[in-house]
């Protein structure tokens, strides 16, 4: 499960929380299956973060092209990017 929300302490930041539940009821194999699932989650997590960083950098570069000399790190633009990212994730 992934939860994407605005950080309460720093409103210009986006907080991403990822959770996973790995369980198995196979007698004698539950522990190896859980360890395998955890290893897969960790490796996929790294790939996921790289993809998210790539998508956000593309959004940032596109938004900076449309702006004049204003800072691309303004509160509004970051919040807009977070909302756009949330909408994109919900559509998938």
CSV table of C-alpha atoms in Angstrom, one decimal:
chain,number,residue,atom,x,y,z
A,1,UNK,CA,0.0,0.0,0.0
A,2,UNK,CA,1.3,3.5,-0.8
A,3,UNK,CA,0.1,6.6,0.8
A,4,UNK,CA,1.0,10.0,-0.8
A,5,UNK,CA,0.1,13.1,1.2
A,6,UNK,CA,1.4,16.6,2.0
A,7,UNK,CA,3.8,16.7,5.0
A,8,UNK,CA,2.2,18.4,8.0
A,9,UNK,CA,5.5,19.8,9.4
A,10,UNK,CA,6.7,21.1,6.0
A,11,UNK,CA,3.7,21.8,3.6
A,12,UNK,CA,6.0,22.1,0.6
A,13,UNK,CA,7.1,18.5,1.0
A,14,UNK,CA,5.3,15.4,-0.1
A,15,UNK,CA,5.3,12.4,2.3
A,16,UNK,CA,5.2,8.9,0.8
A,17,UNK,CA,4.6,5.9,3.0
A,18,UNK,CA,4.9,2.4,1.7
A,19,UNK,CA,3.7,-0.7,3.5
A,20,UNK,CA,3.7,-4.4,2.6
A,21,UNK,CA,2.3,-7.5,4.2
A,22,UNK,CA,4.0,-10.8,3.5
A,23,UNK,CA,2.5,-14.0,4.9
A,24,UNK,CA,2.3,-17.6,4.0
A,25,UNK,CA,0.4,-20.5,5.4
A,26,UNK,CA,2.4,-23.2,3.7
A,27,UNK,CA,3.6,-25.6,6.4
A,28,UNK,CA,7.4,-25.8,6.6
A,29,UNK,CA,7.9,-23.2,3.9
A,30,UNK,CA,6.3,-20.1,5.4
A,31,UNK,CA,9.6,-18.6,6.7
A,32,UNK,CA,11.5,-18.9,3.3
A,33,UNK,CA,8.5,-17.6,1.4
A,34,UNK,CA,8.2,-14.6,3.7
A,35,UNK,CA,12.0,-13.9,3.4
A,36,UNK,CA,11.8,-14.2,-0.4
A,37,UNK,CA,8.8,-11.8,-0.5
A,38,UNK,CA,10.7,-9.3,1.7
A,39,UNK,CA,13.7,-9.5,-0.6
A,40,UNK,CA,11.5,-8.9,-3.7
A,41,UNK,CA,9.8,-6.0,-2.0
A,42,UNK,CA,13.1,-4.4,-1.2
A,43,UNK,CA,14.5,-4.8,-4.7
A,44,UNK,CA,11.2,-3.5,-6.3
A,45,UNK,CA,11.3,-0.6,-3.8
A,46,UNK,CA,14.6,0.6,-5.2
A,47,UNK,CA,13.3,0.4,-8.8
A,48,UNK,CA,10.1,2.2,-7.7
A,49,UNK,CA,12.0,5.1,-6.2
A,50,UNK,CA,14.1,5.6,-9.3
A,51,UNK,CA,11.0,5.7,-11.4
A,52,UNK,CA,9.3,8.1,-9.1
A,53,UNK,CA,12.4,10.4,-9.0
A,54,UNK,CA,12.5,10.3,-12.8
A,55,UNK,CA,8.8,11.2,-13.2
A,56,UNK,CA,9.1,14.1,-10.7
A,57,UNK,CA,12.2,15.4,-12.4
A,58,UNK,CA,10.3,15.3,-15.7
A,59,UNK,CA,7.4,17.2,-14.2
A,60,UNK,CA,9.8,19.7,-12.7
A,61,UNK,CA,11.7,20.3,-16.0
A,62,UNK,CA,8.4,20.8,-17.8
A,63,UNK,CA,7.0,23.2,-15.3
A,64,UNK,CA,10.3,25.3,-15.3
A,65,UNK,CA,10.1,25.7,-19.0
A,66,UNK,CA,6.7,27.4,-18.7
A,67,UNK,CA,7.7,29.7,-15.9
A,68,UNK,CA,9.5,32.9,-16.3
A,69,UNK,CA,12.3,33.8,-13.8
A,70,UNK,CA,10.3,32.6,-10.8
A,71,UNK,CA,11.7,29.9,-8.6
A,72,UNK,CA,10.5,26.4,-9.6
A,73,UNK,CA,10.4,25.5,-5.9
A,74,UNK,CA,7.6,27.7,-4.9
A,75,UNK,CA,4.9,26.3,-2.6
A,76,UNK,CA,2.2,26.3,-5.3
A,77,UNK,CA,4.2,24.5,-7.9
A,78,UNK,CA,5.3,21.8,-5.5
A,79,UNK,CA,1.8,21.3,-4.2
A,80,UNK,CA,0.5,21.2,-7.8
A,81,UNK,CA,3.1,18.5,-8.6
A,82,UNK,CA,2.0,16.5,-5.6
A,83,UNK,CA,-1.7,16.7,-6.6
A,84,UNK,CA,-0.8,15.8,-10.2
A,85,UNK,CA,1.2,12.8,-9.0
A,86,UNK,CA,-1.6,11.7,-6.7
A,87,UNK,CA,-4.1,11.9,-9.6
A,88,UNK,CA,-1.7,9.9,-11.9
A,89,UNK,CA,-1.2,7.2,-9.3
A,90,UNK,CA,-5.0,6.9,-8.8
A,91,UNK,CA,-5.5,6.5,-12.5
A,92,UNK,CA,-3.2,3.6,-12.7
